[in-house]
C-alpha cells in the first residue's frame, strides 16, 4: 500500500518502509531504511532502535516533508518559524519540518538521509546545534564545564578548552545534502545568548518570564560598561561574568553585548520564554512596517535557512 499518513508511518516498522522522494522534478529516488542500518553494526542497531522509538505521528512527518531542520530543543522548535518570517520566508509554504530531537541525537537520524549511501532518503537536512564553549582543569579526573565565550582560552596554562560539534561541522561542510550550523566560534554560546547578543537594544526580548527583567532593562539603557555592571545584583555568577569580561581583550561594543547576553541567558527558562518570545515577535511582524521594532535573526540561523531553501 502507499500512504501519506503519518499515523501509519509511525506505526510501521522501519524495515517495512520504502520512501519515495523527488529531489528534482521528474526524478524519483527510492529510500530503503531496512538497508541503511546494518544488523551486524552495534552503532547501527542502537540508532535504529532509537529512531523507531522516536517516531510518533508528529515526528513521522519527516518522511513527507521536503526539507528538514533538526534542532536540540523546544526553544528552536518554537522560534524557527517566526525567525523565518523575519527573513521573508515561510517554512510551511516551503514544506520544511522542524524536528525537536530533545538533545544531541542527530547522528541516529542522519543515517536515514545521508545520500552518500544510495539507499537513503534524499532530502536537504540542516542540523542546528549550540557551540557551547567549555573548559576543564588540567588535572586528572576533571570534567568539562560550560564557560562563556569571553573566558575561552584566557587561561590555557590551567585549563583545556573545546567547542561543541567541531567534528560534525567539519565532517558535513561539503556534504551534498546535510549541513551543521552553530553560533560564531569567537562570540557565540547558545541560541538564547545569541538572540540577545545580536539584539542588545531590543526590548521585545524582555518578556514576562525573564526573571531579572528590571535589571536587564536598566542595563540595556546604559552604554558605559561600568554603569551597566553597577546595575547587576551581587551574586557569585555575576561576579564571575564581570571579572571575566573585564579581563577579556574584546572591544567595548562586544563586551556590552556579551554582558547583556550572559545576564539574559541566566534569566530565561527555555520553553516558557521561547513561547512568549514567539508571540511577541509575531505580534511585532503584524504591525505596519513603520511601527515595527527592529529585530535581527541570529546570523547562524540566517545562514542555515539560506542554504536549506536555496
Short mmCIF file of C-alpha atoms in Angstrom, two decimals:
data_model
loop_
_atom_site.label_atom_id
_atom_site.label_comp_id
_atom_site.label_asym_id
_atom_site.label_seq_id
_atom_site.Cartn_x
_atom_site.Cartn_y
_atom_site.Cartn_z
CA UNK A 1 0.00 0.00 0.00
CA UNK A 2 1.06 3.63 -0.44
CA UNK A 3 0.22 6.35 2.06
CA UNK A 4 0.83 9.92 3.18
CA UNK A 5 -0.45 9.07 6.66
CA UNK A 6 1.94 9.96 9.48
CA UNK A 7 -0.07 7.67 11.78
CA UNK A 8 0.66 4.70 9.53
CA UNK A 9 4.31 5.68 9.07
CA UNK A 10 4.79 5.92 12.83
CA UNK A 11 3.16 2.56 13.48
CA UNK A 12 5.03 0.59 10.82
CA UNK A 13 8.50 -0.81 11.49
CA UNK A 14 11.38 0.86 9.68
CA UNK A 15 12.12 -2.45 7.94
CA UNK A 16 8.72 -2.29 6.25
CA UNK A 17 9.03 1.27 4.92
CA UNK A 18 10.02 2.30 1.40
CA UNK A 19 10.24 6.08 0.94
CA UNK A 20 9.80 7.76 -2.43
CA UNK A 21 11.09 11.32 -2.86
CA UNK A 22 11.51 13.62 -5.81
CA UNK A 23 14.62 15.75 -5.16
CA UNK A 24 14.47 17.02 -8.76
CA UNK A 25 11.31 17.47 -10.80
CA UNK A 26 10.74 14.35 -12.88
CA UNK A 27 13.24 12.28 -10.88
CA UNK A 28 12.19 9.64 -8.36
CA UNK A 29 14.52 8.50 -5.58
CA UNK A 30 13.79 5.36 -3.55
CA UNK A 31 14.95 5.01 0.04
CA UNK A 32 15.12 1.70 1.92
CA UNK A 33 15.51 2.20 5.69
CA UNK A 34 15.90 -1.54 6.23
CA UNK A 35 19.12 -1.48 4.20
CA UNK A 36 20.60 1.60 5.91
CA UNK A 37 21.01 0.17 9.41
CA UNK A 38 23.27 -2.89 9.39
CA UNK A 39 22.32 -5.70 11.77
CA UNK A 40 25.99 -6.55 12.42
CA UNK A 41 26.95 -2.99 13.39
CA UNK A 42 26.38 -2.15 17.08
CA UNK A 43 26.06 1.61 16.41
CA UNK A 44 23.57 1.00 13.62
CA UNK A 45 21.46 -1.28 15.80
CA UNK A 46 21.42 1.37 18.55
CA UNK A 47 20.48 4.10 16.06
CA UNK A 48 17.73 2.01 14.50
CA UNK A 49 16.13 1.27 17.87
CA UNK A 50 16.30 4.95 18.84
CA UNK A 51 14.73 6.14 15.58
CA UNK A 52 11.96 3.54 15.82
CA UNK A 53 11.09 4.64 19.38
CA UNK A 54 11.30 8.32 18.42
CA UNK A 55 8.76 8.16 15.60
CA UNK A 56 5.33 9.25 16.73
CA UNK A 57 2.61 10.65 14.48
CA UNK A 58 4.16 14.11 14.55
CA UNK A 59 7.79 13.20 14.02
CA UNK A 60 6.95 10.66 11.31
CA UNK A 61 6.13 13.70 9.19
CA UNK A 62 9.88 13.83 8.47
CA UNK A 63 9.23 11.16 5.82
CA UNK A 64 6.86 13.50 3.97
CA UNK A 65 8.40 16.98 4.37
CA UNK A 66 10.56 18.33 1.55
CA UNK A 67 13.32 19.60 3.83
CA UNK A 68 14.18 19.08 7.50
CA UNK A 69 15.70 21.12 10.31
CA UNK A 70 16.90 19.05 13.26
CA UNK A 71 17.15 21.05 16.49
CA UNK A 72 18.20 20.24 20.05
CA UNK A 73 15.22 21.56 21.96
CA UNK A 74 11.87 23.25 22.25
CA UNK A 75 13.21 26.82 22.02
CA UNK A 76 14.47 26.33 18.47
CA UNK A 77 11.32 24.40 17.55
CA UNK A 78 9.10 27.29 18.65
CA UNK A 79 11.20 30.16 17.31
CA UNK A 80 12.41 28.97 13.90
CA UNK A 81 9.08 29.54 12.10
CA UNK A 82 8.90 33.15 13.28
CA UNK A 83 12.61 33.70 12.55
CA UNK A 84 11.89 32.55 9.00
CA UNK A 85 9.06 35.10 8.75
CA UNK A 86 11.51 37.88 9.68
CA UNK A 87 13.61 36.72 6.71
CA UNK A 88 10.56 36.82 4.41
CA UNK A 89 10.40 33.04 4.27
CA UNK A 90 7.62 30.66 5.26
CA UNK A 91 8.59 27.19 6.46
CA UNK A 92 5.08 25.82 5.94
CA UNK A 93 4.90 27.02 2.33
CA UNK A 94 8.35 25.54 1.72
CA UNK A 95 7.29 22.20 3.29
CA UNK A 96 10.06 22.45 5.87
CA UNK A 97 9.65 20.47 9.09
CA UNK A 98 11.44 21.46 12.31
CA UNK A 99 12.18 18.30 14.30
CA UNK A 100 12.94 18.64 18.00
CA UNK A 101 15.49 15.95 18.89
CA UNK A 102 15.23 16.59 22.63
CA UNK A 103 19.03 16.54 22.76
CA UNK A 104 22.04 15.93 20.55
CA UNK A 105 20.89 12.77 18.81
CA UNK A 106 21.41 13.91 15.22
CA UNK A 107 23.69 11.02 14.29
CA UNK A 108 20.92 8.41 14.69
CA UNK A 109 18.75 10.16 12.08
CA UNK A 110 21.38 11.41 9.67
CA UNK A 111 22.00 7.82 8.60
CA UNK A 112 18.48 7.83 7.13
CA UNK A 113 19.24 10.83 4.91
CA UNK A 114 22.96 10.67 4.08
CA UNK A 115 22.88 10.46 0.28
CA UNK A 116 26.43 9.13 0.15
CA UNK A 117 24.52 5.87 0.67
CA UNK A 118 22.30 5.21 -2.40
CA UNK A 119 19.55 3.58 -0.27
CA UNK A 120 18.86 6.58 1.97
CA UNK A 121 16.04 9.14 1.73
CA UNK A 122 17.08 12.12 -0.38
CA UNK A 123 16.23 15.38 1.43
CA UNK A 124 18.16 18.51 2.38
CA UNK A 125 18.91 18.49 6.11
CA UNK A 126 20.09 21.24 8.45
CA UNK A 127 21.22 20.46 11.98
CA UNK A 128 21.22 23.42 14.38
CA UNK A 129 23.35 22.96 17.46
CA UNK A 130 24.81 25.19 20.16
CA UNK A 131 28.56 25.81 20.07
CA UNK A 132 28.65 25.67 23.90
CA UNK A 133 32.27 26.60 24.74
CA UNK A 134 33.58 24.63 27.70
CA UNK A 135 36.75 24.09 29.72
CA UNK A 136 38.28 21.70 32.24
CA UNK A 137 41.18 21.99 34.62
CA UNK A 138 44.45 20.33 33.62
CA UNK A 139 44.13 17.79 36.40
CA UNK A 140 43.24 14.06 36.47
CA UNK A 141 39.55 13.12 36.51
CA UNK A 142 38.33 16.64 35.77
CA UNK A 143 35.27 17.06 33.53
CA UNK A 144 34.50 19.76 31.00
CA UNK A 145 32.20 22.51 32.27
CA UNK A 146 30.40 25.24 30.36
CA UNK A 147 32.16 28.58 30.11
CA UNK A 148 31.43 31.92 28.49
CA UNK A 149 32.88 32.89 25.10
CA UNK A 150 34.99 35.64 26.67
CA UNK A 151 36.54 33.06 29.02
CA UNK A 152 37.64 30.83 26.15
CA UNK A 153 41.43 30.33 26.01
CA UNK A 154 42.15 33.02 28.62
CA UNK A 155 43.98 30.59 30.95
CA UNK A 156 45.49 27.82 28.81
CA UNK A 157 48.12 27.10 31.47
CA UNK A 158 45.46 25.73 33.80
CA UNK A 159 42.56 24.76 31.50
CA UNK A 160 41.82 22.79 28.35
CA UNK A 161 39.12 24.27 26.12
CA UNK A 162 36.82 22.96 23.40
CA UNK A 163 33.70 23.81 21.43
CA UNK A 164 30.77 21.50 20.77
CA UNK A 165 30.32 19.99 17.29
CA UNK A 166 33.75 20.83 15.83
CA UNK A 167 33.85 17.35 14.29
CA UNK A 168 30.34 17.49 12.82
CA UNK A 169 30.76 20.96 11.31
CA UNK A 170 33.93 19.86 9.53
CA UNK A 171 32.53 16.46 8.54
CA UNK A 172 29.47 17.92 6.78
CA UNK A 173 30.97 21.19 5.49
CA UNK A 174 30.93 19.96 1.88
CA UNK A 175 28.26 17.26 2.17
CA UNK A 176 25.79 17.06 -0.73
CA UNK A 177 22.61 17.30 1.39
CA UNK A 178 23.48 17.78 5.08
CA UNK A 179 24.92 20.78 6.95
CA UNK A 180 25.60 21.67 10.59
CA UNK A 181 25.23 25.27 11.75
CA UNK A 182 26.11 26.81 15.11
CA UNK A 183 26.94 30.17 16.66
CA UNK A 184 30.06 32.25 15.95
CA UNK A 185 33.24 30.49 17.08
CA UNK A 186 34.51 33.60 18.92
CA UNK A 187 31.39 35.25 20.31
CA UNK A 188 28.70 32.53 20.39
CA UNK A 189 27.34 30.24 23.09
CA UNK A 190 23.65 29.21 22.85
CA UNK A 191 20.51 30.30 20.98
CA UNK A 192 19.26 32.45 23.85
CA UNK A 193 22.68 34.04 24.31
CA UNK A 194 22.89 34.85 20.60
CA UNK A 195 19.39 36.32 20.44
CA UNK A 196 20.37 38.96 23.00
CA UNK A 197 23.92 39.40 21.69
CA UNK A 198 22.59 40.33 18.25
CA UNK A 199 19.74 42.44 19.68
CA UNK A 200 21.28 44.25 22.67
CA UNK A 201 18.82 47.16 22.48
CA UNK A 202 15.65 45.24 21.63
CA UNK A 203 13.11 45.37 24.46
CA UNK A 204 10.94 42.80 22.66
CA UNK A 205 13.17 40.21 24.32
CA UNK A 206 12.13 41.30 27.80
CA UNK A 207 9.09 39.06 28.15
CA UNK A 208 7.30 38.37 31.43
CA UNK A 209 9.13 35.10 32.04
CA UNK A 210 12.57 36.78 32.15
CA UNK A 211 13.43 36.52 35.83
CA UNK A 212 15.69 39.60 36.09
CA UNK A 213 13.56 41.81 33.89
CA UNK A 214 14.10 45.18 35.61
CA UNK A 215 17.83 44.58 35.99
CA UNK A 216 18.36 43.73 32.32
CA UNK A 217 16.17 46.62 31.18
CA UNK A 218 18.26 49.01 33.29
CA UNK A 219 21.45 47.53 31.81
CA UNK A 220 20.07 47.96 28.28
CA UNK A 221 19.59 51.67 28.90
CA UNK A 222 23.32 52.13 29.52
CA UNK A 223 26.21 52.20 27.05
CA UNK A 224 29.01 52.53 29.58
CA UNK A 225 30.30 49.17 30.88
CA UNK A 226 30.89 50.33 34.44
CA UNK A 227 27.39 51.75 34.69
CA UNK A 228 25.95 48.51 33.27
CA UNK A 229 27.84 46.42 35.81
CA UNK A 230 26.61 48.64 38.63
CA UNK A 231 23.04 47.64 37.74
CA UNK A 232 23.79 43.94 38.31
CA UNK A 233 22.82 42.45 41.65
CA UNK A 234 25.52 40.87 43.78
CA UNK A 235 25.92 37.15 43.16
CA UNK A 236 28.65 34.64 42.51
CA UNK A 237 27.50 34.21 38.89
CA UNK A 238 27.51 37.96 38.25
CA UNK A 239 30.93 38.39 39.84
CA UNK A 240 32.31 35.75 37.51
CA UNK A 241 30.73 37.46 34.47
CA UNK A 242 32.05 40.92 35.38
CA UNK A 243 35.54 39.66 36.22
CA UNK A 244 35.89 37.59 33.05
CA UNK A 245 34.52 40.26 30.71
CA UNK A 246 36.76 42.84 32.34
CA UNK A 247 39.78 40.61 31.70
CA UNK A 248 38.98 39.98 28.02
CA UNK A 249 40.54 41.94 25.17
CA UNK A 250 37.28 42.37 23.28
CA UNK A 251 36.06 45.77 22.14
CA UNK A 252 33.74 47.72 24.42
CA UNK A 253 30.87 47.06 22.00
CA UNK A 254 31.39 43.28 22.11
CA UNK A 255 31.79 43.40 25.89
CA UNK A 256 28.48 45.23 26.21
CA UNK A 257 26.73 42.64 24.03
CA UNK A 258 28.33 39.79 25.98
CA UNK A 259 27.34 41.30 29.32
CA UNK A 260 23.68 41.56 28.31
CA UNK A 261 23.72 38.14 26.62
CA UNK A 262 25.18 36.46 29.71
CA UNK A 263 22.67 38.07 32.04
CA UNK A 264 19.80 37.23 29.69
CA UNK A 265 20.90 33.60 29.32
CA UNK A 266 20.90 33.17 33.08
CA UNK A 267 17.43 34.72 33.37
CA UNK A 268 15.33 32.68 30.95
CA UNK A 269 13.61 29.34 31.03
CA UNK A 270 13.94 27.84 27.54
CA UNK A 271 10.40 26.61 27.00
CA UNK A 272 8.25 29.33 28.52
CA UNK A 273 10.45 32.16 27.31
CA UNK A 274 10.54 30.80 23.75
CA UNK A 275 6.74 30.58 23.67
CA UNK A 276 6.34 34.15 24.92
CA UNK A 277 9.00 35.41 22.54
CA UNK A 278 7.29 33.68 19.61
CA UNK A 279 4.05 35.52 20.41
CA UNK A 280 5.78 38.89 20.87
CA UNK A 281 7.83 38.62 17.69
CA UNK A 282 4.80 37.57 15.62
CA UNK A 283 2.78 40.48 17.02
CA UNK A 284 5.62 42.81 16.06
CA UNK A 285 5.56 41.46 12.49
CA UNK A 286 1.82 42.02 12.25
CA UNK A 287 2.25 45.76 12.82
CA UNK A 288 2.67 48.22 9.95
CA UNK A 289 6.31 48.35 8.86
CA UNK A 290 6.76 51.87 10.23
CA UNK A 291 5.65 50.76 13.70
CA UNK A 292 7.74 47.58 13.99
CA UNK A 293 10.65 47.32 16.37
CA UNK A 294 13.91 46.16 14.84
CA UNK A 295 14.86 42.53 15.43
CA UNK A 296 17.82 40.63 13.98
CA UNK A 297 17.68 36.87 13.48
CA UNK A 298 20.91 35.25 14.76
CA UNK A 299 23.35 35.02 11.87
CA UNK A 300 23.94 31.26 12.05
CA UNK A 301 20.19 30.71 11.60
CA UNK A 302 20.15 33.13 8.66
CA UNK A 303 22.97 31.12 7.10
CA UNK A 304 21.23 27.81 7.77
CA UNK A 305 17.89 28.86 6.25
CA UNK A 306 19.60 30.46 3.26
CA UNK A 307 21.39 27.20 2.46
CA UNK A 308 18.38 24.99 3.16
CA UNK A 309 15.98 26.98 0.97
CA UNK A 310 18.41 27.65 -1.87
#
